[in-house]
mmCIF file of C-alpha atoms in Angstrom:
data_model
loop_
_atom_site.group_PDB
_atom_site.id
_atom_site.type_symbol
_atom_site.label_atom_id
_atom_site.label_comp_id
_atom_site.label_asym_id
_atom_site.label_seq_id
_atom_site.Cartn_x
_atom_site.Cartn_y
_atom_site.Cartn_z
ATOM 1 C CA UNK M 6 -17.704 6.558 -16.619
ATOM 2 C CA UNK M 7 -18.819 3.430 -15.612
ATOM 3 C CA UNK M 8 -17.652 0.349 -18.230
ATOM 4 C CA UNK M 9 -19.983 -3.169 -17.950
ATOM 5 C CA UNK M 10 -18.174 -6.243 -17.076
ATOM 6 C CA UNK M 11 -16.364 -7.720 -20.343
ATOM 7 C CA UNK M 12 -15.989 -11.643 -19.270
ATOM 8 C CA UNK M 13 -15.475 -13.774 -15.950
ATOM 9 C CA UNK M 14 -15.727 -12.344 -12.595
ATOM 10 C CA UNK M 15 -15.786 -8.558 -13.076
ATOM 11 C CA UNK M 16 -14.137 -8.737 -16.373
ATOM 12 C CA UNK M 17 -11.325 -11.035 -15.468
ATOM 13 C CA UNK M 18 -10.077 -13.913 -17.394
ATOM 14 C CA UNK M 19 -9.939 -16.096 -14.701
ATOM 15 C CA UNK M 20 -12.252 -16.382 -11.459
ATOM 16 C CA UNK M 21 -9.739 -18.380 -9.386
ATOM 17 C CA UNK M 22 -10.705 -16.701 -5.575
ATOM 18 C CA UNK M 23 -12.937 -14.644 -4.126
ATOM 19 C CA UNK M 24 -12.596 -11.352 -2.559
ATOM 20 C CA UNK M 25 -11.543 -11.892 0.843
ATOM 21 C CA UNK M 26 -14.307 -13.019 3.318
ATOM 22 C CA UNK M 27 -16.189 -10.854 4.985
ATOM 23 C CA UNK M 28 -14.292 -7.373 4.020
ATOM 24 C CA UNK M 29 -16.647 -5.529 3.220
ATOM 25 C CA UNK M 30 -18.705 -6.316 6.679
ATOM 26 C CA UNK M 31 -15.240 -6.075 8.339
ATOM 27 C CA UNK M 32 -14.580 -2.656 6.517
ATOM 28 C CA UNK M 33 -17.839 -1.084 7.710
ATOM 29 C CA UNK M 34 -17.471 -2.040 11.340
ATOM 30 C CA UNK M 35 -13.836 -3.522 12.689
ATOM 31 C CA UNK M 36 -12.624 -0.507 14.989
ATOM 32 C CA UNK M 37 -15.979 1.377 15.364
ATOM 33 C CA UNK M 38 -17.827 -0.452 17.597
ATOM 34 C CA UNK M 39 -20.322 1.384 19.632
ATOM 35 C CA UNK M 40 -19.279 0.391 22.783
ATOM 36 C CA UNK M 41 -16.034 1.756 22.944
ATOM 37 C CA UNK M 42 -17.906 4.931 23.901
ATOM 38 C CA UNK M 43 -20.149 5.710 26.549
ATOM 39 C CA UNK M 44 -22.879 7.153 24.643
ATOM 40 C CA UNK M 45 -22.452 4.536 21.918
ATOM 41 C CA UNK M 46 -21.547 6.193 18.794
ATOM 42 C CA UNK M 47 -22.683 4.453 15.178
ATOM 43 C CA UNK M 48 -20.094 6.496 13.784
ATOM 44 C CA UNK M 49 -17.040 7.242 15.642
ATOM 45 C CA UNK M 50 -16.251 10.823 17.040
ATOM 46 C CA UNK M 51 -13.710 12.837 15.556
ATOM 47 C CA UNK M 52 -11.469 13.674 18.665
ATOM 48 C CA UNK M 53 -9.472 16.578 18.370
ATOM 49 C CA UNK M 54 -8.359 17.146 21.884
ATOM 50 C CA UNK M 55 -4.447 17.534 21.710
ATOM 51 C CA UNK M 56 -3.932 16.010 25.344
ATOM 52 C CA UNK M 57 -5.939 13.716 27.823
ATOM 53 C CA UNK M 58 -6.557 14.140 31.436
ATOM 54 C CA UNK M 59 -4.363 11.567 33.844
ATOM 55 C CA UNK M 60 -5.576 10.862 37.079
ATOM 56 C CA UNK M 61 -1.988 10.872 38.507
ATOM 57 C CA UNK M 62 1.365 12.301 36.824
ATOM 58 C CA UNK M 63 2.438 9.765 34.428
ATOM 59 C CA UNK M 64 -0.479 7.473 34.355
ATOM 60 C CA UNK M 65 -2.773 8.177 31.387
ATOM 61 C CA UNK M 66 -5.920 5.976 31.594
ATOM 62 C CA UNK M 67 -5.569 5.359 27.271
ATOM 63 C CA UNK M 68 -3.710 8.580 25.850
ATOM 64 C CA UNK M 69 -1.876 11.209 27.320
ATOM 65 C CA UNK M 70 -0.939 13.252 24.033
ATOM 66 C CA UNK M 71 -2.102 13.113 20.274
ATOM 67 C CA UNK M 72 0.468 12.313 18.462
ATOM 68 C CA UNK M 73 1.070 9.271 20.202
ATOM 69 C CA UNK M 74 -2.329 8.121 19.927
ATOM 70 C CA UNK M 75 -6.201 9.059 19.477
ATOM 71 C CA UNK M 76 -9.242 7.596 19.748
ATOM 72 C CA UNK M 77 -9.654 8.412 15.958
ATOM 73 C CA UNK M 78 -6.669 7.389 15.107
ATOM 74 C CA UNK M 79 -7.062 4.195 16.899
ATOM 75 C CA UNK M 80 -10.465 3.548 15.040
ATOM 76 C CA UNK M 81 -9.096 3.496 11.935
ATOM 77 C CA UNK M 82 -5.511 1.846 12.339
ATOM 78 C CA UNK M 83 -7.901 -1.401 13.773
ATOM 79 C CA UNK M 84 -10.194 -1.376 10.963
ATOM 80 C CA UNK M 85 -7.026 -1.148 8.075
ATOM 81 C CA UNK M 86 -4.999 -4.264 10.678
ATOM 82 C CA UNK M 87 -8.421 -6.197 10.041
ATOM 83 C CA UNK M 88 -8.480 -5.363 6.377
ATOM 84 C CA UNK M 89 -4.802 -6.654 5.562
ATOM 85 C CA UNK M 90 -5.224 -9.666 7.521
ATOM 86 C CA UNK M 91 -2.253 -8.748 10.308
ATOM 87 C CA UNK M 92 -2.555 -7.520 13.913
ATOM 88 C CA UNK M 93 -1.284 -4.140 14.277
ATOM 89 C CA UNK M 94 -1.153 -1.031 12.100
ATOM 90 C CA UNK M 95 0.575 2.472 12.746
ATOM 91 C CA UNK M 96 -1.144 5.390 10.429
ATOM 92 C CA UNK M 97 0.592 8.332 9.208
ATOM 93 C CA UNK M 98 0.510 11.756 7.744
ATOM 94 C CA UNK M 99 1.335 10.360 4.274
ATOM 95 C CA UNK M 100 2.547 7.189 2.663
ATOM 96 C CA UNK M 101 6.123 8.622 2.514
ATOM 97 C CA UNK M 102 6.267 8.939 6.260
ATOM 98 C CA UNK M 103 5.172 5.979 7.193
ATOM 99 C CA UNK M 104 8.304 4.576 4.481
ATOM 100 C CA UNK M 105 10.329 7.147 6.302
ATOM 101 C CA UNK M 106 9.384 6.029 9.796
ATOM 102 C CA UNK M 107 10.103 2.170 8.456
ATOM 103 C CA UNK M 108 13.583 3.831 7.463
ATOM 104 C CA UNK M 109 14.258 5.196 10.783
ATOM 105 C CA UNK M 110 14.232 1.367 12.076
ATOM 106 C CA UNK M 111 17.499 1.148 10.153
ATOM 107 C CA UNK M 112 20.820 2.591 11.429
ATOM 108 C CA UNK M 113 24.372 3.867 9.364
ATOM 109 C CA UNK M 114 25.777 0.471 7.898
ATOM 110 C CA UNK M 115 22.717 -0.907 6.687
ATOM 111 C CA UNK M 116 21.527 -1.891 3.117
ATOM 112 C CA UNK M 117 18.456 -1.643 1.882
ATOM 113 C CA UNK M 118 17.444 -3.597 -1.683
ATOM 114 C CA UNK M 119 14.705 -2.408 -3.114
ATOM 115 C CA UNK M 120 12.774 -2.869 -6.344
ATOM 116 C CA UNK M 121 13.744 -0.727 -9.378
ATOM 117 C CA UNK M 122 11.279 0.138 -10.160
ATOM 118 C CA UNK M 123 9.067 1.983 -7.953
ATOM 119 C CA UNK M 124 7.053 5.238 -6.838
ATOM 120 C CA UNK M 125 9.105 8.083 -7.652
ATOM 121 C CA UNK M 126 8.684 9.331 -4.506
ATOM 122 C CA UNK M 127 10.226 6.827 -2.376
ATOM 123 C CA UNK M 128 13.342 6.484 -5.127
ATOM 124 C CA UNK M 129 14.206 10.109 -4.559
ATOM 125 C CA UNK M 130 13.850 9.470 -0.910
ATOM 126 C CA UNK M 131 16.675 6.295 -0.685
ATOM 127 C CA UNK M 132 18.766 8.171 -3.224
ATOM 128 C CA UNK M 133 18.222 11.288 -2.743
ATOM 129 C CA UNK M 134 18.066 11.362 1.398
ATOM 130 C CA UNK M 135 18.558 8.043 3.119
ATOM 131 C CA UNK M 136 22.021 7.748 1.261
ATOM 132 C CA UNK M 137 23.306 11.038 2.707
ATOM 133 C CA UNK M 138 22.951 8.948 6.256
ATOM 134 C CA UNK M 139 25.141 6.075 5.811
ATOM 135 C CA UNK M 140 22.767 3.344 4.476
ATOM 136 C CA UNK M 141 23.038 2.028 1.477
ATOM 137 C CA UNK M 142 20.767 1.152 -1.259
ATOM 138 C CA UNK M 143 20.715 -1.097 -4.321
ATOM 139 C CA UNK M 144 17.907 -0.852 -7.076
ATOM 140 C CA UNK M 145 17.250 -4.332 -8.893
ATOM 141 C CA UNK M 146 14.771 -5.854 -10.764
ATOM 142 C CA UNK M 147 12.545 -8.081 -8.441
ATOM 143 C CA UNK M 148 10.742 -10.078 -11.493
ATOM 144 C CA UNK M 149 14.304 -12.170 -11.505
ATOM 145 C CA UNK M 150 14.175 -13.313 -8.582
ATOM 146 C CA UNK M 151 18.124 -14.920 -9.032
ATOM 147 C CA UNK M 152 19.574 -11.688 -9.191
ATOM 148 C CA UNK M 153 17.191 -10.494 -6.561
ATOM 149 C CA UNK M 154 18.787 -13.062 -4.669
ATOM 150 C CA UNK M 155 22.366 -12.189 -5.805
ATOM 151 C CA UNK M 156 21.874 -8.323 -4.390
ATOM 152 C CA UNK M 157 21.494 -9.385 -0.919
ATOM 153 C CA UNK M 158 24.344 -8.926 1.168
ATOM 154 C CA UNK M 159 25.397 -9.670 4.893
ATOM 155 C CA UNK M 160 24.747 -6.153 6.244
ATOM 156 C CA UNK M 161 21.135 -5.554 4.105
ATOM 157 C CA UNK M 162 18.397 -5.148 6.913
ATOM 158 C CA UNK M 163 15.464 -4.140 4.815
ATOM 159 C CA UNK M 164 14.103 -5.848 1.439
ATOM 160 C CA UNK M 165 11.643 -2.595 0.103
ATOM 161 C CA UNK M 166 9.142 -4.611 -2.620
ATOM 162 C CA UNK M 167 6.203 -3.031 -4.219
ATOM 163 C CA UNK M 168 4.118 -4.919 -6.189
ATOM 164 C CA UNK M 169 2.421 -3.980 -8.920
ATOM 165 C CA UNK M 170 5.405 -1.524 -9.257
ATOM 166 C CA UNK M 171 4.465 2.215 -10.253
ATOM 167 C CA UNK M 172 4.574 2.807 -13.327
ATOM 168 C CA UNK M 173 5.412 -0.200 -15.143
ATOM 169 C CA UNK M 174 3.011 -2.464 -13.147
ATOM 170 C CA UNK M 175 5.649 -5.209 -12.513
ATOM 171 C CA UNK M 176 4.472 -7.986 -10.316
ATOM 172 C CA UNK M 177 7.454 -9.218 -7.065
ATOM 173 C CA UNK M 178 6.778 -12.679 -6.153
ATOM 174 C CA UNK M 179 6.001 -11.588 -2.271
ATOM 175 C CA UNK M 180 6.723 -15.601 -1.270
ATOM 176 C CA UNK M 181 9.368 -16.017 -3.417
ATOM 177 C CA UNK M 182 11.143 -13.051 -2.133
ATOM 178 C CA UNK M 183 10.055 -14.138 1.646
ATOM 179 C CA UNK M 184 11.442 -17.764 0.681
ATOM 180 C CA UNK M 185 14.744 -16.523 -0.931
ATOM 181 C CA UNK M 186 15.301 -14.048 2.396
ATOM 182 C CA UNK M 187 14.910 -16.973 4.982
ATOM 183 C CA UNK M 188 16.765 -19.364 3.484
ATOM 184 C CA UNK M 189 20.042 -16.518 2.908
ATOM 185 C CA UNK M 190 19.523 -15.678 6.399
ATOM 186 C CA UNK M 191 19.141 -18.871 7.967
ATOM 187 C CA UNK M 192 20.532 -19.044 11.652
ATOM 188 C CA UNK M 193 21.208 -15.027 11.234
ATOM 189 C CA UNK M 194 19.348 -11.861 11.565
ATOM 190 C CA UNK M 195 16.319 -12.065 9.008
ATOM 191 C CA UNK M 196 16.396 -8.424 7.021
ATOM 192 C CA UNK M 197 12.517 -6.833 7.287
ATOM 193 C CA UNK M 198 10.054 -7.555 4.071
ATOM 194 C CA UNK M 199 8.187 -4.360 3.419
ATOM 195 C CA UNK M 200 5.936 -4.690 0.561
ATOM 196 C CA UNK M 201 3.850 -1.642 -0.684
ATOM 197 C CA UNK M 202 0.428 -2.805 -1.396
ATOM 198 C CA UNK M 203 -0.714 0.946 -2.556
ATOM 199 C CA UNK M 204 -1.908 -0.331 -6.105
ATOM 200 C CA UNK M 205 -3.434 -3.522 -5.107
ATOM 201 C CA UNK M 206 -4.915 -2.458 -1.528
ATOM 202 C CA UNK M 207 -6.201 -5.232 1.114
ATOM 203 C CA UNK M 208 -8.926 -5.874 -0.856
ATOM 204 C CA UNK M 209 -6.921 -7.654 -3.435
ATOM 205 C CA UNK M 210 -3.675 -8.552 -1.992
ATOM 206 C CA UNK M 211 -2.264 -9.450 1.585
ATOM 207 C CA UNK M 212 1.033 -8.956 1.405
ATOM 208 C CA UNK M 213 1.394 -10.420 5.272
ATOM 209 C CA UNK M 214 -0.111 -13.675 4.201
ATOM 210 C CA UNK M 215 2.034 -14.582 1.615
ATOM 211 C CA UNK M 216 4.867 -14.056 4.136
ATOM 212 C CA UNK M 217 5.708 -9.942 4.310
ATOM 213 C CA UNK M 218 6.804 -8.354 7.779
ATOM 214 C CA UNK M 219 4.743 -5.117 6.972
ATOM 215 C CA UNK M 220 2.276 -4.123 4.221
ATOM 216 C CA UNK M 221 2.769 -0.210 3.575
ATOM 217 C CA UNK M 222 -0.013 1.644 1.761
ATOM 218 C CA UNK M 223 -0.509 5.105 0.923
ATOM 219 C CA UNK M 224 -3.713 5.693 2.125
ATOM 220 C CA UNK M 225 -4.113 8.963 -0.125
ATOM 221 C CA UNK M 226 -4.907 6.672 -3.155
ATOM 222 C CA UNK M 227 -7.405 4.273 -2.827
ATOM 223 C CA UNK M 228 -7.791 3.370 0.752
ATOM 224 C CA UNK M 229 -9.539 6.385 1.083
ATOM 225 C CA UNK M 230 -10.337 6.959 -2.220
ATOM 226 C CA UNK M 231 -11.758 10.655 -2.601
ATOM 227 C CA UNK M 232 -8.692 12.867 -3.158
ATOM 228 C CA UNK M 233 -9.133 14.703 0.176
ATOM 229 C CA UNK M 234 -6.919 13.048 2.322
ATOM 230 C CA UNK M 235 -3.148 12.653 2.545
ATOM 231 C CA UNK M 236 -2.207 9.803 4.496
ATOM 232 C CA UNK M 237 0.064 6.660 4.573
ATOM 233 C CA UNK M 238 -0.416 3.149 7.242
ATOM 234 C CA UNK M 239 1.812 0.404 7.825
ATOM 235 C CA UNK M 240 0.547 -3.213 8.831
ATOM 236 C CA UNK M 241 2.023 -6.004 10.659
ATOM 237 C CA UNK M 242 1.713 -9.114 12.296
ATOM 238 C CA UNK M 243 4.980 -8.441 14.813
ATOM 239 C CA UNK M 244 4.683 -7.172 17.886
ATOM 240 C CA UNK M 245 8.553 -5.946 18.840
ATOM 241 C CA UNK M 246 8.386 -4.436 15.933
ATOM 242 C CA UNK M 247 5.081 -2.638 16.368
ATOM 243 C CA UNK M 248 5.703 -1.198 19.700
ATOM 244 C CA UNK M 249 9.288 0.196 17.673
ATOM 245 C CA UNK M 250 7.284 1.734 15.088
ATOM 246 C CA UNK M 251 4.699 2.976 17.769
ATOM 247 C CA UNK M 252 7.988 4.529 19.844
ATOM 248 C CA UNK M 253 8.986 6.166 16.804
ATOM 249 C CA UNK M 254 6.265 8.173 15.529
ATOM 250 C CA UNK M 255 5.963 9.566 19.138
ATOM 251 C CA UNK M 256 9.935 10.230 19.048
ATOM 252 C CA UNK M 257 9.923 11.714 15.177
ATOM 253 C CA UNK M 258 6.044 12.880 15.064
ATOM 254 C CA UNK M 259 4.754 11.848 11.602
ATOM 255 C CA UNK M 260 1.426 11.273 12.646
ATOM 256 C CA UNK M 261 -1.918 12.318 10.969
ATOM 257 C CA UNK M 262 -5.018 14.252 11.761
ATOM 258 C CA UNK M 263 -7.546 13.265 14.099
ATOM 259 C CA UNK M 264 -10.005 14.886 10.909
ATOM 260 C CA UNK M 265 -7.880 13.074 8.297
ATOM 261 C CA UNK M 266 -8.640 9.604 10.291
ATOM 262 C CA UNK M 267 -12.126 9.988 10.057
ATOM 263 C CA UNK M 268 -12.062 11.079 6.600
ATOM 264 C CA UNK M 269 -9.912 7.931 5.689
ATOM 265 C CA UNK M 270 -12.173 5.460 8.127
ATOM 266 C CA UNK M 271 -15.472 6.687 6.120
ATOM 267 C CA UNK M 272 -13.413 5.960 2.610
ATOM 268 C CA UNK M 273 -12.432 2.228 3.637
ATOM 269 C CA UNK M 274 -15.733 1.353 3.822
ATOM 270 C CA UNK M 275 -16.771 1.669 0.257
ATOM 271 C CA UNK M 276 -13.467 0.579 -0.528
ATOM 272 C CA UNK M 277 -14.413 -3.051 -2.007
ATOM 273 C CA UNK M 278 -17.203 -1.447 -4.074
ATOM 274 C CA UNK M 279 -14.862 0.887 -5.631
ATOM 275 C CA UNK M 280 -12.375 -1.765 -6.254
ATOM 276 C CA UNK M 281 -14.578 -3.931 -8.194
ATOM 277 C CA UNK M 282 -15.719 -0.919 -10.559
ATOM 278 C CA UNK M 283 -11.992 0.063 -10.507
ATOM 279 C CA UNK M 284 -11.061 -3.359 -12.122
ATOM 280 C CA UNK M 285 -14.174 -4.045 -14.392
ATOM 281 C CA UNK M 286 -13.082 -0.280 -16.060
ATOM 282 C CA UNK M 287 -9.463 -0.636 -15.967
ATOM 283 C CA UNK M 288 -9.475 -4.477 -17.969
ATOM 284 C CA UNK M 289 -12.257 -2.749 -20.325
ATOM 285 C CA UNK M 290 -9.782 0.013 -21.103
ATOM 286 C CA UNK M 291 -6.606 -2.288 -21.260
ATOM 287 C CA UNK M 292 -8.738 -4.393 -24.040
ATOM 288 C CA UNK M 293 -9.476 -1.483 -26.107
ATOM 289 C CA UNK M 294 -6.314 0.122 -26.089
ATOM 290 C CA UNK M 295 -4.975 -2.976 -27.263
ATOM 291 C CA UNK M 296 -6.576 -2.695 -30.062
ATOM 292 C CA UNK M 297 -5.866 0.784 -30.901
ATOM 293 C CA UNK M 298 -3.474 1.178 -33.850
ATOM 294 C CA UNK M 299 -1.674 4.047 -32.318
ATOM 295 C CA UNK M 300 -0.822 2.354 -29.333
ATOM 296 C CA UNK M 301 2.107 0.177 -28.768
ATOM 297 C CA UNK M 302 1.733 -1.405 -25.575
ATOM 298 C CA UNK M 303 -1.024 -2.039 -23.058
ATOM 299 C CA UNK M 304 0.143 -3.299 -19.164
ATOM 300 C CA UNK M 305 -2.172 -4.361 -16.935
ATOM 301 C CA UNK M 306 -1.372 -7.339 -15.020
ATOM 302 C CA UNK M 307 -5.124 -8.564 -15.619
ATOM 303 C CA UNK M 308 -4.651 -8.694 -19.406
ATOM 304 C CA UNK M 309 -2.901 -12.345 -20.529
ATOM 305 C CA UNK M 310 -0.021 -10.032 -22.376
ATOM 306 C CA UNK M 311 1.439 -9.169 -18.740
ATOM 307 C CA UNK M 312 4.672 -11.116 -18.766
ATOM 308 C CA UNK M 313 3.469 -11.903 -15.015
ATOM 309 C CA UNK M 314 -0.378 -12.652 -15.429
ATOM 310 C CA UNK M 315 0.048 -15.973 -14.128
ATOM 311 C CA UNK M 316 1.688 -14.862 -11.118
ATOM 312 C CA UNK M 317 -0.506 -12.171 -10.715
ATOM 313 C CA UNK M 318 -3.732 -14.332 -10.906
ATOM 314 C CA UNK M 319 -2.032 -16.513 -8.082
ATOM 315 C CA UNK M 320 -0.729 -13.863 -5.724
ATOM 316 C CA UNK M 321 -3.815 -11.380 -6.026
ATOM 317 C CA UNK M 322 -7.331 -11.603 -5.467
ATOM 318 C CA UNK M 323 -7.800 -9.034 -8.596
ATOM 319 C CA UNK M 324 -6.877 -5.844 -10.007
ATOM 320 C CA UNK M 325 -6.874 -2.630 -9.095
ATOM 321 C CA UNK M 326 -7.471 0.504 -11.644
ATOM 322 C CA UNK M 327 -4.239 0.935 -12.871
ATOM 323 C CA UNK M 328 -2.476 0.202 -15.973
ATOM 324 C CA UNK M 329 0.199 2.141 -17.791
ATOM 325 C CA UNK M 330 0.523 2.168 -21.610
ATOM 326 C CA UNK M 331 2.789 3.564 -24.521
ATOM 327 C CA UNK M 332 1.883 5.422 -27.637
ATOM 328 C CA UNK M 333 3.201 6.415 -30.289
ATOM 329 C CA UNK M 334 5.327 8.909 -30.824
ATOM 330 C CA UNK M 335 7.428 10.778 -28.288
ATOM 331 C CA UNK M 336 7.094 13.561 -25.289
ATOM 332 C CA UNK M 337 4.803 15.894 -27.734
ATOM 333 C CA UNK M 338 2.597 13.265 -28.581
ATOM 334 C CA UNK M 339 2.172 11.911 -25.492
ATOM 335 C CA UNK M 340 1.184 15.861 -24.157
ATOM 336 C CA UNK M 341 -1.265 16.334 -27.030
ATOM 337 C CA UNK M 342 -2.891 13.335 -25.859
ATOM 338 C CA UNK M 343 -3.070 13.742 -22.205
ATOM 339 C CA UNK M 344 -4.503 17.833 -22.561
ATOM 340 C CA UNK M 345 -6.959 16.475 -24.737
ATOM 341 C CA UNK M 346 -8.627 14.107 -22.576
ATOM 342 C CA UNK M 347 -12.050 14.493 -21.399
ATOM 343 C CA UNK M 348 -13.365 12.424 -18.887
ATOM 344 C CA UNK M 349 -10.078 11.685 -17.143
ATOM 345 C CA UNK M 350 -7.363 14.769 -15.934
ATOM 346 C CA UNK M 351 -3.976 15.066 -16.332
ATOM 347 C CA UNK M 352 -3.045 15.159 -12.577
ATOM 348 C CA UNK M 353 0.009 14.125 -10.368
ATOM 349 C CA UNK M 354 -2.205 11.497 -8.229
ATOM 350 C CA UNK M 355 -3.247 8.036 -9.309
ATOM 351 C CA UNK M 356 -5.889 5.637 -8.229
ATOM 352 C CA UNK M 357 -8.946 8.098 -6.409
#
């Protein structure tokens, strides 16, 4: 159901920035130009050839096998580097490969700190999986940024932010975390930034400009935006580390579908109109739960009760769709009311 605009710039409270110029025009075109193809394609092809002819051994004129790269493929990881303002992207067959692929820069000794809260799946991946390898991890909370700051140690390598956090919609300060890392590391090898920007998408929030080495999404949610697509991409603005990433999905194979890529490259492009819906409903709903008498707490970092609005209405362009909120009552309330819901469904997937 679609929910009019409350107050200020699609329902905010504040109309401090604009979307970011040109996305939507850059969403609808960067990576599918015409002329990349000999017979000029509006829409690029879906190529599902699994290998490319070479005119000598060992010298592919572009490709040489699919799951190193695609023309699809290639389409869309252009048009998502465009959209989160950075140079390079590598996609993925879901969001937790392209974490796993980020983890497989790491090696037995390292540490990993990482938010604590955030997406269940990657916690049961670092706790459950990377810790059987040798690499440490420590959860912490990343809205104090002090004892962020006292969690580092001289063997972490990777800082793992997300932001708003899933499901308690905590904002990390990206630059605060980027400024705290430098100056720790100062003179010595600078541990990775990797903020997940799955909630908050390009469209509101560039986690490379405010200082992060990559910006992870899962493109399953929003990104492409019609529950038919599993996916993951990881942006960046460094080129050693590209070409590592780029190495490794050939060497561990995590790469998506030719299909899936053009699915995901026709979702993008309606991606800023959806977000803008997304956030006029989500602050509508936020304000009227927060007037409901059975319900105890409302968080949505668009609403002025978010212990972090101000930092969220400096850091982000907007809001997504997401909020989380408590009733009353315990897990059989809770239940009741989510089987008898009627517009929205009780499902394990978020933000489509």
């Amino acid at each position: 159901a679609v929910v009019s605009t409350q107050s200020g710039h699609y329902g905010r409270d504040f109309d401090n920035s604009s979307p970011f110029v040109n996305f939507g025009t850059d969403a609808a075109h960067h990576g599918s130009d015409p002329d990349k193809w000999d017979f000029k394609p509006i829409v690029p092809p879906i190529s599902l050839s699994t290998t490319f002819k070479q005119p000598a051994p060992g010298q592919p004129p572009v490709y040489d096998y699919s799951r190193a790269g695609n023309p699809t493929r290639t389409a869309f990881e252009e048009c998502i580097a465009k959209l989160e303002g950075g140079k390079y992207c590598v996609a993925t067959s879901s969001g937790l490969a392209a974490t796993m692929l980020l983890v497989n820069t790491l090696k037995a000794g390292d540490h990993i700190l990482c938010c604590d809260d955030v997406y269940g799946g990657t916690n049961r991946y670092f706790n459950r999986v990377v810790s059987n390898f040798g690499i440490e991890i420590t959860m912490c909370d990343p809205t104090d940024l002090e004892k962020f700051k006292s969690n580092l140690r001289d063997n972490t390598t990777m800082i793992w932010i997300e932001t708003p956090t899933n499901p308690t919609m905590k904002i990390c300060d990206i630059a605060g975390v980027v400024e705290i890392v430098k100056k720790r590391y100062e003179g010595k090898q600078v541990p990775k930034v990797i903020a997940d920007n799955t909630f908050s998408t390009p469209y509101f929030q560039r986690p490379l400009e405010l200082g992060a080495d990559c910006s992870i999404n899962s493109v399953t949610k929003y990104i492409n935006g019609h529950t038919d697509v599993v996916m993951g991409v990881i942006s960046t603005n460094n080129k050693e580390f590209y070409d590592k990433l780029t190495f490794l999905i050939m060497a561990v194979g995590p790469c998506p579908s030719p299909f899936d890529c053009y699915l995901a490259l026709r979702g993008v492009r309606t991606l800023h109109l959806r977000m803008r819906q997304h956030e006029t409903n989500s602050l509508a709903v936020g304000r009227w739960l927060e007037k409901h008498p059975r319900v105890s707490k409302v968080i949505h970092p668009g609403l002025p009760s978010h212990p972090q609005h101000e930092l969220a209405k400096r850091q982000m362009k907007g809001f997504s769709g997401m909020l989380s909120f408590i009733i009353d009552g315990g897990k059989e309330e809770a239940t009741l009311f989510l089987q008898s819901l009627k517009v929205c469904y009780d499902s394990c997937i978020c933000a489509s």
